[in-house]
Structures are given as structure tokens and as C-alpha cells.
Short mmCIF file of C-alpha atoms in Angstrom, two decimals:
data_model
loop_
_atom_site.label_atom_id
_atom_site.label_comp_id
_atom_site.label_asym_id
_atom_site.label_seq_id
_atom_site.Cartn_x
_atom_site.Cartn_y
_atom_site.Cartn_z
CA MET A 1 95.55 -16.58 74.24
CA ILE A 2 95.15 -18.63 77.41
CA LYS A 3 95.80 -22.37 77.12
CA ILE A 4 93.62 -24.93 78.93
CA ILE A 5 94.49 -28.61 78.98
CA ALA A 6 91.51 -30.90 78.53
CA GLN A 7 91.42 -33.35 81.41
CA PRO A 8 89.59 -36.69 81.60
CA ILE A 9 86.37 -36.09 83.50
CA THR A 10 85.71 -37.77 86.83
CA ALA A 11 82.71 -37.40 89.11
CA ALA A 12 84.96 -35.86 91.77
CA THR A 13 86.70 -33.27 89.62
CA PHE A 14 83.45 -32.28 87.93
CA ALA A 15 81.47 -32.11 91.19
CA PRO A 16 81.92 -28.35 91.74
CA PHE A 17 80.15 -27.76 88.41
CA GLY A 18 77.61 -30.54 88.15
CA ASP A 19 76.99 -34.24 87.88
CA LEU A 20 78.79 -36.79 85.79
CA ILE A 21 76.01 -39.14 84.67
CA ASP A 22 77.19 -42.62 83.86
CA CYS A 23 76.83 -46.31 84.61
CA ALA A 24 79.67 -46.46 87.12
CA GLY A 25 79.34 -49.10 89.81
CA ASP A 26 76.60 -51.63 90.21
CA PRO A 27 73.13 -50.76 88.96
CA ASP A 28 70.76 -49.47 91.63
CA ALA A 29 68.14 -51.98 90.49
CA ILE A 30 67.88 -54.93 88.16
CA ILE A 31 64.59 -54.77 86.29
CA ASN A 32 62.75 -56.36 83.38
CA LEU A 33 63.16 -59.95 84.49
CA GLY A 34 66.88 -59.52 85.01
CA LYS A 35 67.63 -58.11 81.59
CA CYS A 36 68.16 -54.44 82.45
CA GLY A 37 70.15 -52.46 85.01
CA ARG A 38 68.81 -49.14 86.25
CA TYR A 39 71.34 -46.49 87.31
CA HIS A 40 68.87 -44.42 89.21
CA ASP A 41 68.30 -40.66 89.34
CA ARG A 42 71.85 -39.57 88.66
CA ALA A 43 71.41 -35.84 88.05
CA LEU A 44 70.43 -33.06 90.41
CA MET A 45 67.68 -31.33 88.49
CA ASP A 46 67.00 -28.00 90.14
CA PHE A 47 64.67 -25.39 88.72
CA ASP A 48 63.40 -22.04 89.96
CA GLY A 49 59.82 -22.45 88.81
CA GLY A 50 59.13 -23.92 85.40
CA ARG A 51 59.50 -27.64 84.80
CA ALA A 52 61.84 -30.18 83.21
CA GLY A 53 61.63 -30.66 79.45
CA ILE A 54 63.38 -32.88 76.93
CA SER A 55 64.85 -31.24 73.85
CA PHE A 56 67.25 -32.54 71.24
CA PHE A 57 70.28 -30.53 70.15
CA LYS A 58 72.18 -31.04 66.91
CA ALA A 59 75.58 -29.40 67.14
CA GLU A 60 78.43 -29.00 64.69
CA LEU A 61 81.48 -31.11 65.48
CA ARG A 62 84.49 -29.22 66.80
CA ALA A 63 88.13 -30.27 67.08
CA LEU A 64 91.03 -29.77 69.45
CA PRO A 65 92.78 -27.40 69.72
CA TYR A 66 89.50 -25.51 70.27
CA GLU A 67 89.40 -21.75 70.65
CA PHE A 68 86.54 -20.14 72.53
CA GLY A 69 85.53 -16.85 74.05
CA LEU A 70 81.86 -17.32 74.92
CA LEU A 71 80.61 -18.72 78.20
CA GLU A 72 77.03 -18.88 79.36
CA ARG A 73 74.98 -19.90 82.35
CA HIS A 74 71.35 -20.60 83.18
CA PRO A 75 70.47 -18.83 86.42
CA LEU A 76 67.08 -20.51 86.74
CA GLY A 77 67.89 -24.15 86.17
CA SER A 78 70.21 -27.08 85.71
CA GLN A 79 70.95 -28.43 82.23
CA ALA A 80 71.87 -31.99 81.26
CA PHE A 81 73.69 -32.96 78.05
CA ILE A 82 73.26 -36.62 77.05
CA PRO A 83 75.06 -37.79 73.91
CA MET A 84 72.98 -39.88 71.49
CA SER A 85 75.98 -41.50 69.87
CA GLU A 86 78.69 -43.52 71.56
CA HIS A 87 81.27 -40.77 71.74
CA GLY A 88 82.80 -38.59 74.38
CA PHE A 89 82.58 -34.81 74.11
CA LEU A 90 84.27 -31.68 75.37
CA VAL A 91 82.88 -29.91 78.43
CA ILE A 92 84.04 -26.42 79.35
CA VAL A 93 83.11 -24.91 82.70
CA ALA A 94 84.25 -22.02 84.83
CA SER A 95 83.97 -20.89 88.42
CA ASP A 96 82.11 -17.71 89.31
CA ALA A 97 83.62 -14.65 90.95
CA ASN A 98 80.96 -12.07 91.71
CA GLY A 99 79.00 -12.76 88.54
CA VAL A 100 82.05 -13.12 86.28
CA PRO A 101 83.36 -16.49 85.05
CA THR A 102 86.86 -17.26 86.22
CA GLU A 103 89.38 -20.11 85.88
CA PRO A 104 87.81 -22.00 82.97
CA GLN A 105 88.44 -25.74 82.93
CA ALA A 106 87.96 -28.31 80.18
CA PHE A 107 86.93 -31.93 80.60
CA LEU A 108 86.70 -34.83 78.17
CA THR A 109 83.95 -37.38 78.74
CA GLU A 110 84.03 -41.05 77.81
CA PRO A 111 81.49 -42.67 75.48
CA GLY A 112 78.32 -43.44 77.43
CA GLN A 113 78.67 -40.54 79.85
CA GLY A 114 76.49 -37.47 80.12
CA ILE A 115 76.78 -34.41 82.30
CA ASN A 116 74.41 -32.14 84.18
CA PHE A 117 75.40 -28.55 84.85
CA HIS A 118 74.10 -27.36 88.18
CA LYS A 119 71.93 -24.25 88.18
CA GLY A 120 73.95 -21.14 87.49
CA THR A 121 77.18 -22.91 86.46
CA TRP A 122 79.22 -21.09 83.82
CA HIS A 123 79.85 -23.36 80.85
CA GLY A 124 80.83 -23.39 77.22
CA VAL A 125 78.43 -24.25 74.43
CA LEU A 126 77.81 -27.85 73.43
CA THR A 127 81.03 -29.11 71.82
CA PRO A 128 80.94 -32.62 70.37
CA LEU A 129 84.28 -33.72 68.92
CA SER A 130 83.04 -36.84 67.12
CA GLY A 131 79.88 -38.82 66.50
CA SER A 132 76.52 -37.54 65.35
CA GLY A 133 76.56 -34.30 67.34
CA GLN A 134 73.05 -35.13 68.53
CA PHE A 135 72.29 -34.78 72.24
CA ALA A 136 69.26 -35.03 74.47
CA VAL A 137 69.08 -31.99 76.68
CA VAL A 138 67.01 -31.94 79.84
CA ASP A 139 66.60 -28.43 81.11
CA ARG A 140 64.13 -25.93 82.47
CA ILE A 141 61.09 -24.98 80.43
CA GLY A 142 59.38 -21.86 81.69
CA ASP A 143 59.15 -18.10 81.67
CA GLY A 144 61.93 -15.81 82.77
CA ASP A 145 65.37 -14.97 81.44
CA ASN A 146 67.36 -18.16 81.85
CA LEU A 147 70.37 -17.28 79.70
CA GLU A 148 73.32 -15.13 80.71
CA GLU A 149 76.26 -14.85 78.33
CA PHE A 150 79.80 -13.63 78.96
CA LEU A 151 82.47 -12.89 76.38
CA LEU A 152 85.96 -13.52 77.75
CA GLU A 153 88.34 -10.62 77.20
CA THR A 154 91.22 -12.92 76.28
CA PRO A 155 90.47 -15.82 73.93
CA HIS A 156 91.11 -19.27 75.40
CA ILE A 157 92.26 -22.41 73.63
CA VAL A 158 91.65 -25.97 74.78
CA VAL A 159 94.40 -28.44 73.92
CA GLU A 160 94.81 -32.16 74.42
CA GLY A 161 96.48 -33.29 77.63
CA MET B 1 51.11 -67.43 69.89
CA ILE B 2 49.89 -64.12 68.52
CA LYS B 3 51.98 -62.52 65.78
CA ILE B 4 52.61 -58.77 65.67
CA ILE B 5 54.35 -57.12 62.76
CA ALA B 6 56.86 -54.43 63.76
CA GLN B 7 55.98 -51.24 61.93
CA PRO B 8 58.20 -48.21 61.30
CA ILE B 9 57.34 -45.62 63.93
CA THR B 10 55.84 -42.27 62.97
CA ALA B 11 54.74 -39.44 65.22
CA ALA B 12 51.16 -39.94 64.04
CA THR B 13 50.90 -43.69 64.55
CA PHE B 14 52.63 -43.49 67.93
CA ALA B 15 50.57 -40.51 69.12
CA PRO B 16 47.93 -42.56 70.99
CA PHE B 17 50.72 -43.95 73.18
CA GLY B 18 53.20 -41.13 73.52
CA ASP B 19 55.64 -38.83 71.79
CA LEU B 20 58.15 -39.65 69.11
CA ILE B 21 61.14 -37.46 70.01
CA ASP B 22 63.35 -36.62 67.08
CA CYS B 23 64.91 -33.84 65.01
CA ALA B 24 62.20 -33.83 62.35
CA GLY B 25 61.65 -30.51 60.62
CA ASP B 26 63.52 -27.28 61.18
CA PRO B 27 65.02 -26.64 64.60
CA ASP B 28 62.94 -24.43 66.86
CA ALA B 29 65.96 -22.26 67.53
CA ILE B 30 69.49 -21.84 66.27
CA ILE B 31 71.82 -21.27 69.19
CA ASN B 32 75.52 -21.11 70.06
CA LEU B 33 76.51 -18.60 67.39
CA GLY B 34 74.76 -20.59 64.68
CA LYS B 35 76.44 -23.90 65.43
CA CYS B 36 73.59 -25.76 67.15
CA GLY B 37 69.93 -26.43 66.44
CA ARG B 38 67.52 -26.84 69.35
CA TYR B 39 64.48 -29.09 68.82
CA HIS B 40 62.58 -27.75 71.75
CA ASP B 41 60.58 -29.49 74.47
CA ARG B 42 59.47 -32.50 72.46
CA ALA B 43 58.02 -34.75 75.16
CA LEU B 44 54.92 -34.35 77.30
CA MET B 45 56.27 -35.00 80.76
CA ASP B 46 53.35 -35.52 83.07
CA PHE B 47 53.69 -36.58 86.69
CA ASP B 48 51.27 -37.04 89.54
CA GLY B 49 53.43 -35.54 92.24
CA GLY B 50 57.11 -36.39 92.37
CA ARG B 51 59.53 -34.85 89.89
CA ALA B 52 61.48 -35.66 86.74
CA GLY B 53 64.73 -37.55 87.12
CA ILE B 54 67.42 -38.78 84.75
CA SER B 55 68.49 -42.41 85.03
CA PHE B 56 70.55 -44.57 82.72
CA PHE B 57 69.41 -48.06 81.72
CA LYS B 58 71.66 -50.79 80.37
CA ALA B 59 69.59 -53.46 78.68
CA GLU B 60 70.45 -56.75 77.03
CA LEU B 61 70.10 -56.73 73.26
CA ARG B 62 67.15 -58.67 71.88
CA ALA B 63 66.45 -59.91 68.35
CA LEU B 64 63.46 -60.35 66.06
CA PRO B 65 61.43 -62.49 66.10
CA TYR B 66 60.92 -61.44 69.74
CA GLU B 67 58.58 -63.29 72.04
CA PHE B 68 57.06 -61.48 75.00
CA GLY B 69 54.36 -61.88 77.58
CA LEU B 70 55.00 -59.07 80.05
CA LEU B 71 53.58 -55.58 79.73
CA GLU B 72 53.81 -52.80 82.28
CA ARG B 73 52.64 -49.27 82.85
CA HIS B 74 53.43 -46.38 85.14
CA PRO B 75 50.18 -44.94 86.46
CA LEU B 76 51.84 -41.90 88.05
CA GLY B 77 54.05 -40.62 85.28
CA SER B 78 55.36 -40.51 81.74
CA GLN B 79 58.62 -42.28 80.82
CA ALA B 80 61.06 -41.34 78.06
CA PHE B 81 63.57 -43.74 76.49
CA ILE B 82 66.49 -42.03 74.73
CA PRO B 83 69.08 -44.26 73.05
CA MET B 84 72.71 -43.39 73.75
CA SER B 85 74.01 -45.11 70.64
CA GLU B 86 73.00 -44.42 67.06
CA HIS B 87 70.60 -47.30 66.68
CA GLY B 88 66.88 -47.79 66.46
CA PHE B 89 65.07 -49.99 68.97
CA LEU B 90 61.87 -51.93 69.37
CA VAL B 91 58.91 -50.31 71.12
CA ILE B 92 55.93 -52.37 72.21
CA VAL B 93 52.74 -50.68 73.39
CA ALA B 94 49.14 -51.66 73.96
CA SER B 95 45.81 -49.97 74.39
CA ASP B 96 43.90 -50.20 77.66
CA ALA B 97 40.49 -51.79 78.12
CA ASN B 98 39.26 -51.33 81.66
CA GLY B 99 42.69 -51.79 83.19
CA VAL B 100 43.75 -54.64 80.91
CA PRO B 101 46.18 -54.20 78.00
CA THR B 102 44.69 -54.97 74.64
CA GLU B 103 45.77 -54.92 70.98
CA PRO B 104 49.55 -54.77 71.45
CA GLN B 105 51.47 -53.02 68.71
CA ALA B 106 55.17 -52.97 67.87
CA PHE B 107 57.14 -50.08 66.42
CA LEU B 108 60.71 -49.77 65.17
CA THR B 109 62.47 -46.45 65.69
CA GLU B 110 65.19 -44.98 63.52
CA PRO B 111 68.65 -44.06 64.83
CA GLY B 112 68.49 -40.68 66.58
CA GLN B 113 64.89 -41.07 67.74
CA GLY B 114 63.62 -41.46 71.28
CA ILE B 115 60.15 -42.02 72.61
CA ASN B 116 58.12 -40.87 75.60
CA PHE B 117 55.32 -43.06 76.90
CA HIS B 118 52.46 -41.00 78.19
CA LYS B 119 51.36 -41.56 81.77
CA GLY B 120 49.59 -44.88 82.19
CA THR B 121 50.43 -46.27 78.74
CA TRP B 122 50.91 -50.04 78.60
CA HIS B 123 54.30 -50.89 77.14
CA GLY B 124 56.85 -53.65 76.85
CA VAL B 125 60.21 -53.54 78.59
CA LEU B 126 63.14 -51.74 77.01
CA THR B 127 64.17 -53.78 73.96
CA PRO B 128 67.26 -52.61 72.09
CA LEU B 129 68.03 -54.70 69.00
CA SER B 130 71.52 -53.33 68.33
CA GLY B 131 74.02 -50.84 69.68
CA SER B 132 75.19 -50.41 73.24
CA GLY B 133 71.84 -51.08 74.90
CA GLN B 134 72.39 -47.94 76.98
CA PHE B 135 69.54 -45.47 77.28
CA ALA B 136 68.81 -42.29 79.17
CA VAL B 137 65.45 -42.59 80.87
CA VAL B 138 63.56 -39.55 82.08
CA ASP B 139 60.75 -40.55 84.37
CA ARG B 140 59.04 -39.80 87.64
CA ILE B 141 61.00 -39.90 90.87
CA GLY B 142 58.80 -39.97 93.95
CA ASP B 143 56.81 -42.00 96.41
CA GLY B 144 53.86 -44.17 95.48
CA ASP B 145 53.43 -47.35 93.48
CA ASN B 146 54.29 -46.37 89.92
CA LEU B 147 54.60 -49.85 88.41
CA GLU B 148 51.77 -52.09 87.27
CA GLU B 149 52.61 -55.32 85.46
CA PHE B 150 50.41 -57.57 83.36
CA LEU B 151 51.24 -61.03 82.06
CA LEU B 152 49.49 -61.76 78.76
CA GLU B 153 47.62 -65.05 78.74
CA THR B 154 48.76 -65.88 75.22
CA PRO B 155 52.42 -65.28 74.36
CA HIS B 156 53.01 -62.75 71.55
CA ILE B 157 55.77 -62.68 69.00
CA VAL B 158 57.03 -59.60 67.15
CA VAL B 159 58.24 -60.24 63.62
CA GLU B 160 59.80 -58.04 60.98
CA GLY B 161 57.44 -56.35 58.56
#
């Protein structure tokens, strides 16, 4: 069993895997007669063909320590996870070494943050730890095989930092 | 002052204006080793050029009765509002009569529901009534003038049903 410590997510540490989507900094625009801030276009959506679609996911809550063995990636498109309740969630990602996931890392988001996996990034399945478990997912809709799964030889366990 | 009664939203009553995005019915797919339901591709995203982007909005909370005079529409693309806290919100829309909004209607969503305005649909600004006021917005990113505003001659007020 390989132990991974869940680390607080930051835009910088998550950058190799995707975008941290949040309301950090000043809004890019103030709209609606001053009553709304727009944090503009915060995810790199990148699709090989197809188009963006909005789906909702309802996932079972998990808990730390969290054991996992399955990683997946979407070779044809990015995938954004946006929580629909005010709770952080667990994000597992891994680097790629010649088509094989390597060096898995675990991040914890804050309430009000979403993430966008860049195209082809190895990641764990959606793992809410609290809240409704409901997420908006913006990913590629289109033909082609957009799911690659990998079962880790040694189980991994994510623990609190 | 013209009075509008806020009505509970349904997919059918909202259909002339856009999509109600929710987890109604069985999931379209069960994924992640049985632990997640996917409610697939529930919004008609429709853009004249440009591309889909994810932005976050932070809006001031409003309350009923709610007075408004400003409507807007996006002639070049659809726009989805997805709440990031477990709260319903107020949705104001209007029909179009030769480029002028007419017969405004008001809908109340349930927690866990989002909406997608179809391209060119007249609508009010984002009006959360409770919760964090934070929304994910999926709309068109691109050149061109995608905002048309209209100030109603007579103020309208939305009241509870």
C-alpha cells in the first residue's frame, strides 16, 4: 500500500494537471449594474473534435483515508468538475510516463473551487468527501474513445496531511 | 408597476426559453465502479462562432418581492447558470416580439438545478435569493457584440406565488 498525503490545492501546484477554477483575485468584470462579479473564462477547454457539453454527476461520498487503484484519462478532451454544494472535494491526479500513470498526487479543494483536468491528464474518479455529491461536469461530447483506464498494481491510500 | 408571480420551474414550462438542467429521472450512465451517476449532456449549447468557456459569477443576494427593469440577451450564444451552493434561485425570462422583450415570466428553481438560456433569449440578471451567490456560468467566449440590453418602460415586480 502506497501512502499519499492530501495537500491543499493551489493554482500553481495543480498547474501541471489542469486549472484550479475559483474566484481568486479581483473579478475580471463587474456586471449587472454593479451587483455581480465575473471571473472570466478560467478553464482551458481543449477538445479533439466534438464539442463542450454540460452534464451533472451524482457521486457517493467518500472519506479519508481513501484507498484507490483505478485511474483514468480522457485522451480527446479536458474535463471540468464543479461542485454544486459549498464543499471542497478530493482530487487525485498522476503524471504520465510513456502511457502509464506515475507519481499520483492528491489535492483537497476549498468550498467554491472547481477544477479542470487538461486533456489526457491521469486522474482518479470523482471523490466528494462531504456535501451533496452533485457536480456539474463540462467535458467533450462526441464520437471516439475518450476513456482510458489504468489499474495500479499496488493499491494507494490517501491520508490527511 | 406590473406584478409577476414566481412559479416553480419545470422543464416543460421553461422549454420555450431554455433547458432546465437537473438530475431528474435515472442517470444516463453509471460510472466509476457503480459509485457515480452521469446525467448526460443536458444543455443545448449553441454558439455563433467562438467557443464555450467556464466563468464563475459572484452575485449579490436579492429578495422577493424583487423589482426589476433591466432585461438582456446574448444574440450569439446560449448561457448556463449553475449554482455552486445548494439553493434555488430566481430566473426571469421574456418572450421576444420583433426585438423587444414581452410577457416577462419568473421561475424559481430547486436546489441542485441549473438552467441554460437558449441563444437570444431575453432574461433578467443573475438573481440568487439565498446561498453563496456563486455560480458557474458556461457561455460563449469570442469576438462580437454578444450583449443586448433593454430597459422596460414600466417597472416589474416579482412576488411569491
